[in-house]
């Protein structure tokens, strides 16, 4: 989870990702940041996120993003 937090901090360092649960809904991350985040996650974890998984609920919090990554790592 610390690796993911570091990735998120590189996208937007002004957010407490351990507490924030509405990254998409509250527009904490904009569309460009989300695309960048997906690129960083794909590179770091050697996964390719399917377009079907590009849903707000999968990116609304660090926990949701982490769960998405874990599904791909199986």
Short mmCIF file of C-alpha atoms in Angstrom, two decimals:
data_model
loop_
_atom_site.label_atom_id
_atom_site.label_comp_id
_atom_site.label_asym_id
_atom_site.label_seq_id
_atom_site.Cartn_x
_atom_site.Cartn_y
_atom_site.Cartn_z
CA UNK A 1 0.00 0.00 0.00
CA UNK A 2 2.94 2.34 0.65
CA UNK A 3 4.06 1.97 -2.97
CA UNK A 4 0.60 2.97 -4.14
CA UNK A 5 0.56 5.94 -1.76
CA UNK A 6 3.89 7.08 -3.22
CA UNK A 7 2.49 6.80 -6.74
CA UNK A 8 -0.58 8.80 -5.75
CA UNK A 9 1.61 11.43 -4.07
CA UNK A 10 3.56 11.81 -7.31
CA UNK A 11 0.28 12.57 -9.09
CA UNK A 12 -1.03 15.02 -6.47
CA UNK A 13 1.07 15.54 -3.32
CA UNK A 14 -1.52 17.67 -1.53
CA UNK A 15 -3.92 14.84 -0.67
CA UNK A 16 -4.04 12.50 2.33
CA UNK A 17 -4.80 9.34 0.40
CA UNK A 18 -5.21 7.28 3.57
CA UNK A 19 -8.26 9.39 4.50
CA UNK A 20 -9.71 10.56 1.17
CA UNK A 21 -12.56 8.36 -0.08
CA UNK A 22 -13.99 10.50 -2.88
CA UNK A 23 -11.07 11.15 -5.22
CA UNK A 24 -13.24 11.08 -8.32
CA UNK A 25 -16.58 12.27 -6.95
CA UNK A 26 -15.03 15.34 -5.31
CA UNK A 27 -12.73 15.96 -8.30
CA UNK A 28 -9.62 15.65 -6.16
CA UNK A 29 -8.00 14.08 -9.22
CA UNK A 30 -8.76 15.47 -12.67
CA UNK A 31 -8.91 13.44 -15.87
CA UNK A 32 -5.28 14.09 -16.83
CA UNK A 33 -4.11 13.01 -13.38
CA UNK A 34 -6.19 9.85 -13.60
CA UNK A 35 -4.66 8.92 -16.95
CA UNK A 36 -1.20 9.56 -15.50
CA UNK A 37 -2.08 7.50 -12.42
CA UNK A 38 -3.21 4.56 -14.55
CA UNK A 39 0.05 4.74 -16.51
CA UNK A 40 2.15 4.75 -13.33
CA UNK A 41 0.17 1.87 -11.82
CA UNK A 42 0.48 -0.16 -15.02
CA UNK A 43 4.24 0.35 -15.08
CA UNK A 44 4.86 -0.26 -11.38
CA UNK A 45 2.71 -3.36 -11.04
CA UNK A 46 3.18 -4.72 -14.59
CA UNK A 47 -0.55 -4.86 -15.22
CA UNK A 48 -2.81 -3.55 -17.96
CA UNK A 49 -6.07 -2.17 -16.65
CA UNK A 50 -9.00 -3.07 -18.88
CA UNK A 51 -11.30 -0.31 -20.15
CA UNK A 52 -14.16 -2.12 -18.37
CA UNK A 53 -12.43 -1.36 -15.05
CA UNK A 54 -12.04 2.36 -15.71
CA UNK A 55 -14.96 3.14 -13.43
CA UNK A 56 -15.11 5.88 -10.78
CA UNK A 57 -15.69 3.36 -7.99
CA UNK A 58 -12.35 1.69 -8.80
CA UNK A 59 -10.46 4.98 -8.36
CA UNK A 60 -12.40 6.81 -5.63
CA UNK A 61 -9.98 5.88 -2.85
CA UNK A 62 -6.58 4.35 -2.29
CA UNK A 63 -8.29 1.22 -0.93
CA UNK A 64 -10.39 0.87 -4.09
CA UNK A 65 -7.34 1.33 -6.32
CA UNK A 66 -5.38 -1.18 -4.25
CA UNK A 67 -8.21 -3.72 -4.54
CA UNK A 68 -8.24 -3.22 -8.31
CA UNK A 69 -4.48 -3.83 -8.49
CA UNK A 70 -4.80 -6.98 -6.38
CA UNK A 71 -7.48 -8.35 -8.73
CA UNK A 72 -5.06 -7.99 -11.62
CA UNK A 73 -2.14 -9.51 -9.75
CA UNK A 74 -3.94 -12.82 -9.24
#
